[in-house]
Tab-separated table of N, CA and C in Angstrom:
chain	number	residue	atom	x	y	z
I	224	UNK	N	136.451	64.034	22.198
I	224	UNK	CA	137.123	63.324	23.264
I	224	UNK	C	138.344	62.612	22.683
I	225	UNK	N	139.436	62.624	23.417
I	225	UNK	CA	140.679	62.027	22.960
I	225	UNK	C	140.679	60.546	23.319
I	226	UNK	N	140.566	59.688	22.302
I	226	UNK	CA	140.529	58.249	22.578
I	226	UNK	C	141.917	57.676	22.824
I	227	UNK	N	142.953	58.422	22.513
I	227	UNK	CA	144.306	57.916	22.751
I	227	UNK	C	144.662	57.895	24.232
I	228	UNK	N	143.899	58.587	25.057
I	228	UNK	CA	144.199	58.608	26.486
I	228	UNK	C	143.726	57.333	27.191
I	229	UNK	N	142.992	56.474	26.483
I	229	UNK	CA	142.463	55.266	27.093
I	229	UNK	C	143.317	54.040	26.795
I	230	UNK	N	144.535	54.233	26.373
I	230	UNK	CA	145.400	53.104	26.038
I	230	UNK	C	145.746	52.319	27.305
I	231	UNK	N	145.719	51.036	27.183
I	231	UNK	CA	146.117	50.184	28.293
I	231	UNK	C	147.633	50.117	28.346
I	232	UNK	N	148.177	50.385	29.517
I	232	UNK	CA	149.620	50.351	29.682
I	232	UNK	C	149.999	49.032	30.319
I	233	UNK	N	150.860	48.311	29.659
I	233	UNK	CA	151.310	47.018	30.163
I	233	UNK	C	152.730	47.165	30.689
I	234	UNK	N	152.945	46.704	31.905
I	234	UNK	CA	154.276	46.805	32.515
I	234	UNK	C	155.218	45.790	31.872
I	235	UNK	N	156.498	46.118	31.866
I	235	UNK	CA	157.499	45.160	31.433
I	235	UNK	C	158.636	45.153	32.449
I	236	UNK	N	159.677	44.407	32.152
I	236	UNK	CA	160.758	44.215	33.116
I	236	UNK	C	161.419	45.535	33.497
I	237	UNK	N	161.532	46.456	32.557
I	237	UNK	CA	162.216	47.715	32.816
I	237	UNK	C	161.331	48.699	33.593
I	238	UNK	N	160.036	48.696	33.335
I	238	UNK	CA	159.157	49.679	33.972
I	238	UNK	C	158.596	49.211	35.303
I	239	UNK	N	158.757	47.949	35.653
I	239	UNK	CA	158.237	47.441	36.927
I	239	UNK	C	159.055	48.018	38.078
I	240	UNK	N	158.359	48.576	39.049
I	240	UNK	CA	159.027	49.146	40.222
I	240	UNK	C	158.975	48.121	41.351
I	241	UNK	N	160.078	47.407	41.530
I	241	UNK	CA	160.135	46.376	42.551
I	241	UNK	C	160.660	46.970	43.853
I	242	UNK	N	160.024	46.608	44.951
I	242	UNK	CA	160.427	47.063	46.272
I	242	UNK	C	160.765	45.857	47.137
I	243	UNK	N	161.268	46.121	48.335
I	243	UNK	CA	161.573	45.077	49.314
I	243	UNK	C	160.647	45.276	50.502
I	244	UNK	N	159.979	44.211	50.920
I	244	UNK	CA	159.088	44.279	52.074
I	244	UNK	C	159.458	43.185	53.060
I	245	UNK	N	159.212	43.467	54.341
I	245	UNK	CA	159.452	42.510	55.414
I	245	UNK	C	158.109	42.114	55.993
I	246	UNK	N	157.899	40.796	56.145
I	246	UNK	CA	156.670	40.266	56.711
I	246	UNK	C	157.041	39.451	57.947
I	247	UNK	N	156.362	39.717	59.053
I	247	UNK	CA	156.605	38.978	60.290
I	247	UNK	C	155.601	37.837	60.370
I	248	UNK	N	156.104	36.601	60.500
I	248	UNK	CA	155.241	35.423	60.497
I	248	UNK	C	154.864	34.952	61.890
I	249	UNK	N	155.147	35.746	62.916
I	249	UNK	CA	154.853	35.338	64.285
I	249	UNK	C	153.358	35.145	64.483
I	250	UNK	N	152.972	33.948	64.927
I	250	UNK	CA	151.579	33.570	65.224
I	250	UNK	C	150.631	33.752	64.040
I	251	UNK	N	151.139	33.637	62.823
I	251	UNK	CA	150.292	33.687	61.627
I	251	UNK	C	149.992	32.252	61.187
I	252	UNK	N	148.827	32.050	60.584
I	252	UNK	CA	148.476	30.743	60.029
I	252	UNK	C	149.192	30.603	58.689
I	253	UNK	N	149.853	29.471	58.482
I	253	UNK	CA	150.751	29.274	57.345
I	253	UNK	C	150.076	29.525	55.995
I	254	UNK	N	148.942	28.916	55.753
I	254	UNK	CA	148.284	29.037	54.455
I	254	UNK	C	147.804	30.436	54.159
I	255	UNK	N	147.221	31.098	55.148
I	255	UNK	CA	146.726	32.464	54.954
I	255	UNK	C	147.875	33.430	54.727
I	256	UNK	N	148.965	33.231	55.463
I	256	UNK	CA	150.144	34.073	55.288
I	256	UNK	C	150.732	33.890	53.898
I	257	UNK	N	150.885	32.649	53.466
I	257	UNK	CA	151.494	32.374	52.165
I	257	UNK	C	150.615	32.845	51.014
I	258	UNK	N	149.293	32.815	51.185
I	258	UNK	CA	148.409	33.309	50.132
I	258	UNK	C	148.619	34.810	49.915
I	259	UNK	N	148.786	35.554	51.003
I	259	UNK	CA	149.019	36.992	50.879
I	259	UNK	C	150.420	37.280	50.346
I	260	UNK	N	151.404	36.486	50.778
I	260	UNK	CA	152.769	36.661	50.278
I	260	UNK	C	152.824	36.353	48.788
I	261	UNK	N	152.076	35.345	48.337
I	261	UNK	CA	152.048	35.007	46.916
I	261	UNK	C	151.464	36.158	46.095
I	262	UNK	N	150.451	36.840	46.640
I	262	UNK	CA	149.889	37.993	45.935
I	262	UNK	C	150.884	39.146	45.878
I	263	UNK	N	151.681	39.313	46.941
I	263	UNK	CA	152.711	40.361	46.930
I	263	UNK	C	153.790	40.011	45.908
I	264	UNK	N	154.202	38.731	45.872
I	264	UNK	CA	155.217	38.293	44.914
I	264	UNK	C	154.745	38.482	43.482
I	265	UNK	N	153.486	38.240	43.230
I	265	UNK	CA	152.903	38.396	41.905
I	265	UNK	C	152.750	39.859	41.508
I	266	UNK	N	152.543	40.737	42.512
I	266	UNK	CA	152.321	42.153	42.232
I	266	UNK	C	150.859	42.504	42.122
I	267	UNK	N	149.983	41.677	42.639
I	267	UNK	CA	148.546	41.904	42.486
I	267	UNK	C	148.028	43.058	43.331
I	268	UNK	N	148.809	43.503	44.310
I	268	UNK	CA	148.394	44.656	45.102
I	268	UNK	C	148.808	45.969	44.442
I	269	UNK	N	149.484	45.918	43.317
I	269	UNK	CA	149.956	47.127	42.640
I	269	UNK	C	149.010	47.502	41.496
I	270	UNK	N	148.890	48.781	41.210
I	270	UNK	CA	148.022	49.192	40.100
I	270	UNK	C	148.591	48.840	38.728
I	271	UNK	N	149.893	48.571	38.641
I	271	UNK	CA	150.517	48.260	37.353
I	271	UNK	C	150.651	46.750	37.131
I	272	UNK	N	149.809	45.948	37.770
I	272	UNK	CA	149.903	44.486	37.666
I	272	UNK	C	149.726	44.034	36.228
I	273	UNK	N	150.643	43.206	35.776
I	273	UNK	CA	150.572	42.587	34.462
I	273	UNK	C	150.805	41.095	34.649
I	274	UNK	N	149.904	40.236	34.165
I	274	UNK	CA	149.978	38.808	34.493
I	274	UNK	C	151.237	38.091	34.015
I	275	UNK	N	151.835	38.519	32.909
I	275	UNK	CA	152.949	37.767	32.347
I	275	UNK	C	154.312	38.360	32.705
I	276	UNK	N	154.341	39.336	33.643
I	276	UNK	CA	155.587	40.020	33.994
I	276	UNK	C	155.815	39.917	35.501
I	277	UNK	N	157.082	39.779	35.894
I	277	UNK	CA	157.453	39.802	37.308
I	277	UNK	C	157.472	41.253	37.774
I	278	UNK	N	156.319	41.740	38.239
I	278	UNK	CA	156.238	43.123	38.707
I	278	UNK	C	155.961	43.182	40.198
I	279	UNK	N	156.110	42.059	40.891
I	279	UNK	CA	155.873	42.005	42.329
I	279	UNK	C	157.091	42.425	43.116
I	280	UNK	N	156.931	42.454	44.429
I	280	UNK	CA	157.996	42.884	45.321
I	280	UNK	C	158.827	41.687	45.779
I	281	UNK	N	160.021	41.978	46.286
I	281	UNK	CA	160.840	40.972	46.953
I	281	UNK	C	160.391	40.916	48.403
I	282	UNK	N	160.151	39.711	48.921
I	282	UNK	CA	159.570	39.550	50.245
I	282	UNK	C	160.577	38.865	51.162
I	283	UNK	N	160.751	39.429	52.355
I	283	UNK	CA	161.583	38.837	53.395
I	283	UNK	C	160.644	38.393	54.504
I	284	UNK	N	160.624	37.104	54.802
I	284	UNK	CA	159.780	36.572	55.872
I	284	UNK	C	160.672	36.316	57.077
I	285	UNK	N	160.374	36.984	58.194
I	285	UNK	CA	161.148	36.772	59.415
I	285	UNK	C	160.289	36.022	60.432
I	286	UNK	N	160.931	35.434	61.424
I	286	UNK	CA	160.278	34.628	62.469
I	286	UNK	C	159.465	33.484	61.850
I	287	UNK	N	160.014	32.842	60.854
I	287	UNK	CA	159.303	31.756	60.174
I	287	UNK	C	159.129	30.540	61.081
I	288	UNK	N	159.949	30.419	62.107
I	288	UNK	CA	159.823	29.277	63.013
I	288	UNK	C	158.634	29.426	63.959
I	289	UNK	N	157.985	30.592	64.003
I	289	UNK	CA	156.856	30.829	64.902
I	289	UNK	C	155.516	30.784	64.180
I	290	UNK	N	155.498	30.224	62.982
I	290	UNK	CA	154.258	30.133	62.216
I	290	UNK	C	153.376	29.040	62.816
I	291	UNK	N	152.063	29.160	62.627
I	291	UNK	CA	151.102	28.222	63.206
I	291	UNK	C	150.373	27.453	62.115
I	292	UNK	N	149.886	26.284	62.475
I	292	UNK	CA	148.946	25.524	61.658
I	292	UNK	C	147.759	25.181	62.538
I	293	UNK	N	146.551	25.237	61.992
I	293	UNK	CA	145.367	24.967	62.786
I	293	UNK	C	145.127	23.469	62.881
I	294	UNK	N	144.449	23.063	63.931
I	294	UNK	CA	144.095	21.661	64.121
I	294	UNK	C	145.320	20.785	64.313
I	295	UNK	N	145.246	19.562	63.767
I	295	UNK	CA	146.364	18.620	63.881
I	295	UNK	C	147.141	18.517	62.584
I	296	UNK	N	147.208	19.635	61.844
I	296	UNK	CA	147.841	19.603	60.527
I	296	UNK	C	149.350	19.401	60.591
I	297	UNK	N	149.994	19.703	61.721
I	297	UNK	CA	151.441	19.478	61.815
I	297	UNK	C	151.788	18.029	61.567
I	298	UNK	N	150.930	17.113	61.995
I	298	UNK	CA	151.225	15.683	61.837
I	298	UNK	C	150.320	14.994	60.834
I	299	UNK	N	149.078	15.469	60.668
I	299	UNK	CA	148.114	14.756	59.829
I	299	UNK	C	148.155	15.148	58.352
I	300	UNK	N	148.594	16.357	58.031
I	300	UNK	CA	148.676	16.767	56.631
I	300	UNK	C	149.804	16.006	55.960
I	301	UNK	N	149.584	15.613	54.709
I	301	UNK	CA	150.577	14.813	53.986
I	301	UNK	C	150.917	15.496	52.669
I	302	UNK	N	152.198	15.724	52.441
I	302	UNK	CA	152.702	16.189	51.154
I	302	UNK	C	153.349	14.999	50.470
I	303	UNK	N	153.043	14.792	49.191
I	303	UNK	CA	153.564	13.644	48.467
I	303	UNK	C	154.681	14.056	47.523
I	304	UNK	N	155.738	13.286	47.508
I	304	UNK	CA	156.838	13.422	46.561
I	304	UNK	C	156.962	12.111	45.812
I	305	UNK	N	157.411	12.173	44.578
I	305	UNK	CA	157.652	10.953	43.826
I	305	UNK	C	159.036	11.040	43.210
I	306	UNK	N	159.866	10.039	43.479
I	306	UNK	CA	161.247	10.062	43.021
I	306	UNK	C	161.382	9.695	41.554
I	307	UNK	N	160.386	9.020	40.999
I	307	UNK	CA	160.464	8.580	39.609
I	307	UNK	C	160.762	7.106	39.483
I	308	UNK	N	161.073	6.467	40.595
I	308	UNK	CA	161.362	5.034	40.603
I	308	UNK	C	160.167	4.264	41.163
I	309	UNK	N	160.045	2.969	40.819
I	309	UNK	CA	158.950	2.170	41.391
I	309	UNK	C	159.046	2.141	42.915
I	310	UNK	N	157.936	2.387	43.558
I	310	UNK	CA	157.915	2.424	45.015
I	310	UNK	C	158.550	3.680	45.576
I	311	UNK	N	158.699	4.713	44.770
I	311	UNK	CA	159.402	5.911	45.188
I	311	UNK	C	158.512	7.040	45.667
I	312	UNK	N	157.274	6.715	46.046
I	312	UNK	CA	156.396	7.767	46.554
I	312	UNK	C	156.723	8.019	48.019
I	313	UNK	N	157.003	9.262	48.357
I	313	UNK	CA	157.378	9.632	49.717
I	313	UNK	C	156.302	10.523	50.312
I	314	UNK	N	156.011	10.297	51.590
I	314	UNK	CA	155.059	11.126	52.308
I	314	UNK	C	155.817	12.005	53.292
I	315	UNK	N	155.535	13.296	53.251
I	315	UNK	CA	156.190	14.257	54.135
I	315	UNK	C	155.123	15.011	54.916
I	316	UNK	N	155.388	15.264	56.181
I	316	UNK	CA	154.475	16.060	56.996
I	316	UNK	C	155.066	17.457	57.170
I	317	UNK	N	154.240	18.443	57.493
I	317	UNK	CA	154.768	19.784	57.742
I	317	UNK	C	155.783	19.821	58.888
I	318	UNK	N	155.597	18.982	59.892
I	318	UNK	CA	156.549	18.943	61.007
I	318	UNK	C	157.917	18.467	60.522
I	319	UNK	N	157.935	17.475	59.623
I	319	UNK	CA	159.203	16.970	59.080
I	319	UNK	C	159.892	18.039	58.227
I	320	UNK	N	159.112	18.736	57.393
I	320	UNK	CA	159.681	19.794	56.555
I	320	UNK	C	160.199	20.955	57.405
I	321	UNK	N	159.509	21.252	58.505
I	321	UNK	CA	159.950	22.325	59.381
I	321	UNK	C	161.255	21.953	60.075
I	322	UNK	N	161.426	20.659	60.384
I	322	UNK	CA	162.676	20.199	60.989
I	322	UNK	C	163.841	20.343	60.018
I	323	UNK	N	163.584	20.132	58.718
I	323	UNK	CA	164.630	20.247	57.704
I	323	UNK	C	164.972	21.699	57.407
I	324	UNK	N	164.114	22.618	57.838
I	324	UNK	CA	164.350	24.040	57.613
I	324	UNK	C	163.044	24.737	57.290
I	325	UNK	N	162.887	25.942	57.832
I	325	UNK	CA	161.640	26.685	57.635
I	325	UNK	C	161.407	27.007	56.169
I	326	UNK	N	162.500	27.251	55.445
I	326	UNK	CA	162.338	27.641	54.049
I	326	UNK	C	161.777	26.491	53.208
I	327	UNK	N	162.060	25.242	53.584
I	327	UNK	CA	161.514	24.098	52.834
I	327	UNK	C	159.995	24.092	52.892
I	328	UNK	N	159.438	24.301	54.092
I	328	UNK	CA	157.982	24.289	54.245
I	328	UNK	C	157.350	25.485	53.544
I	329	UNK	N	157.907	26.668	53.742
I	329	UNK	CA	157.334	27.870	53.130
I	329	UNK	C	157.405	27.799	51.608
I	330	UNK	N	158.532	27.367	51.070
I	330	UNK	CA	158.660	27.297	49.610
I	330	UNK	C	157.743	26.238	49.023
I	331	UNK	N	157.515	25.164	49.759
I	331	UNK	CA	156.592	24.118	49.288
I	331	UNK	C	155.178	24.671	49.182
I	332	UNK	N	154.771	25.433	50.203
I	332	UNK	CA	153.419	25.998	50.208
I	332	UNK	C	153.299	27.116	49.167
I	333	UNK	N	154.315	27.988	49.093
I	333	UNK	CA	154.257	29.099	48.138
I	333	UNK	C	154.293	28.619	46.694
I	334	UNK	N	155.037	27.565	46.431
I	334	UNK	CA	155.147	27.059	45.059
I	334	UNK	C	153.790	26.630	44.516
I	335	UNK	N	152.940	26.085	45.385
I	335	UNK	CA	151.609	25.676	44.960
I	335	UNK	C	150.674	26.841	44.682
I	336	UNK	N	151.020	28.025	45.179
I	336	UNK	CA	150.159	29.198	45.010
I	336	UNK	C	150.618	30.113	43.878
I	337	UNK	N	151.722	29.786	43.250
I	337	UNK	CA	152.251	30.584	42.149
I	337	UNK	C	152.002	29.873	40.822
I	338	UNK	N	152.135	30.562	39.699
I	338	UNK	CA	151.919	29.918	38.400
I	338	UNK	C	152.879	28.753	38.176
I	339	UNK	N	152.406	27.747	37.489
I	339	UNK	CA	153.213	26.550	37.224
I	339	UNK	C	153.941	26.704	35.899
I	340	UNK	N	154.840	27.672	35.817
I	340	UNK	CA	155.614	27.906	34.604
I	340	UNK	C	156.919	28.609	34.992
I	341	UNK	N	157.644	29.139	34.001
I	341	UNK	CA	158.922	29.796	34.270
I	341	UNK	C	158.746	31.032	35.144
I	342	UNK	N	157.630	31.735	34.974
I	342	UNK	CA	157.379	32.911	35.783
I	342	UNK	C	157.231	32.538	37.253
I	343	UNK	N	156.544	31.436	37.536
I	343	UNK	CA	156.383	30.988	38.920
I	343	UNK	C	157.706	30.632	39.559
I	344	UNK	N	158.594	29.996	38.807
I	344	UNK	CA	159.920	29.658	39.330
I	344	UNK	C	160.733	30.917	39.585
I	345	UNK	N	160.585	31.914	38.721
I	345	UNK	CA	161.295	33.167	38.908
I	345	UNK	C	160.762	33.924	40.121
I	346	UNK	N	159.452	33.905	40.319
I	346	UNK	CA	158.851	34.589	41.457
I	346	UNK	C	159.261	33.944	42.777
I	347	UNK	N	159.437	32.631	42.775
I	347	UNK	CA	159.815	31.920	44.003
I	347	UNK	C	161.221	32.294	44.454
I	348	UNK	N	162.040	32.785	43.529
I	348	UNK	CA	163.386	33.226	43.897
I	348	UNK	C	163.376	34.609	44.548
I	349	UNK	N	162.228	35.282	44.584
I	349	UNK	CA	162.130	36.619	45.172
I	349	UNK	C	161.706	36.596	46.631
I	350	UNK	N	161.631	35.421	47.252
I	350	UNK	CA	161.246	35.326	48.657
I	350	UNK	C	162.442	34.812	49.459
I	351	UNK	N	162.650	35.428	50.622
I	351	UNK	CA	163.757	35.077	51.511
I	351	UNK	C	163.175	34.781	52.881
I	352	UNK	N	163.500	33.606	53.431
I	352	UNK	CA	162.869	33.135	54.657
I	352	UNK	C	163.926	32.947	55.728
I	353	UNK	N	163.664	33.525	56.912
I	353	UNK	CA	164.604	33.435	58.027
I	353	UNK	C	163.861	33.046	59.296
I	354	UNK	N	164.495	32.184	60.098
I	354	UNK	CA	163.867	31.680	61.322
I	354	UNK	C	163.792	32.762	62.402
I	355	UNK	N	164.813	33.572	62.532
I	355	UNK	CA	164.829	34.600	63.565
I	355	UNK	C	164.303	35.930	63.064
I	356	UNK	N	164.507	36.950	63.896
I	356	UNK	CA	164.017	38.279	63.533
I	356	UNK	C	165.070	39.102	62.793
I	357	UNK	N	166.253	38.546	62.592
I	357	UNK	CA	167.319	39.255	61.884
I	357	UNK	C	167.405	38.773	60.436
I	358	UNK	N	167.771	39.696	59.542
I	358	UNK	CA	167.974	39.329	58.144
I	358	UNK	C	169.120	40.167	57.580
I	359	UNK	N	169.844	39.652	56.594
I	359	UNK	CA	171.005	40.372	56.057
I	359	UNK	C	170.692	41.337	54.916
I	360	UNK	N	169.436	41.752	54.764
I	360	UNK	CA	169.041	42.585	53.633
I	360	UNK	C	168.808	44.043	54.031
I	361	UNK	N	169.549	44.533	55.004
I	361	UNK	CA	169.365	45.914	55.460
I	361	UNK	C	169.773	46.919	54.384
I	362	UNK	N	170.691	46.544	53.506
I	362	UNK	CA	171.153	47.465	52.468
I	362	UNK	C	170.054	47.787	51.458
I	363	UNK	N	169.061	46.917	51.327
I	363	UNK	CA	167.962	47.159	50.382
I	363	UNK	C	166.890	48.082	50.973
I	364	UNK	N	167.032	48.485	52.213
I	364	UNK	CA	166.072	49.315	52.961
I	364	UNK	C	164.638	48.818	52.776
I	365	UNK	N	164.350	47.612	53.286
I	365	UNK	CA	162.989	47.092	53.133
I	365	UNK	C	162.027	47.793	54.080
I	366	UNK	N	160.778	47.862	53.655
I	366	UNK	CA	159.761	48.439	54.529
I	366	UNK	C	158.964	47.303	55.153
I	367	UNK	N	158.607	47.478	56.413
I	367	UNK	CA	157.853	46.466	57.140
I	367	UNK	C	156.361	46.693	56.897
I	368	UNK	N	155.655	45.624	56.552
I	368	UNK	CA	154.212	45.750	56.334
I	368	UNK	C	153.489	44.800	57.293
I	369	UNK	N	152.287	45.182	57.657
I	369	UNK	CA	151.434	44.337	58.492
I	369	UNK	C	150.584	43.493	57.553
I	370	UNK	N	150.829	42.203	57.566
I	370	UNK	CA	150.162	41.294	56.619
I	370	UNK	C	148.663	41.182	56.916
I	371	UNK	N	148.245	41.507	58.152
I	371	UNK	CA	146.837	41.393	58.520
I	371	UNK	C	145.984	42.486	57.893
I	372	UNK	N	146.601	43.579	57.435
I	372	UNK	CA	145.817	44.662	56.827
I	372	UNK	C	145.514	44.384	55.360
I	373	UNK	N	146.199	43.421	54.755
I	373	UNK	CA	145.962	43.093	53.337
I	373	UNK	C	144.770	42.155	53.214
I	374	UNK	N	144.089	42.233	52.091
I	374	UNK	CA	142.948	41.346	51.853
I	374	UNK	C	143.360	40.167	51.033
C-alpha cells in the first residue's frame, strides 16, 4: 500500500479558492444568520478548510435592514464599549447600532464570532453589508445561497 497517498494537504493563500456569495437577511434572526456567515467567512463549509489560513468566501449581505431579533432584544440587549478613560464605559443597544448603520450592528456581532487575532480582522474585511437589495459587486459574479439550508 502506498503510504504517500495519505498526506494531509494544507491550504495556503495561493491555493485557496475564494468565491463570492450573496446572503439575503430578510426575516432572518441576527445571531443565527451571523453564525452561519462566520462559518462561510472562515471556510468551514469547504473540504480544504485550514484553521490558520483565510480560505473562506467573500460574503455580501443584502436587505440587512430587515433582520429580526427575538423577544425584546432590540432594546434590552446591551453591548459595552470602554473608551479607556475613567467613567468611559458606554452602553449600546442593537436599536442604536442599527440607527447608526446596519453594518455597525452586523460587524459587531460577526467580530465576536471570528478569531480574536489578525486572521479574524482579515476575515471581517471579507463581508459587505447593504441595507437594500442592490449591491455594487456584480462584476465578481456572486452566487446566491439560501442560508437556511446550511447547518
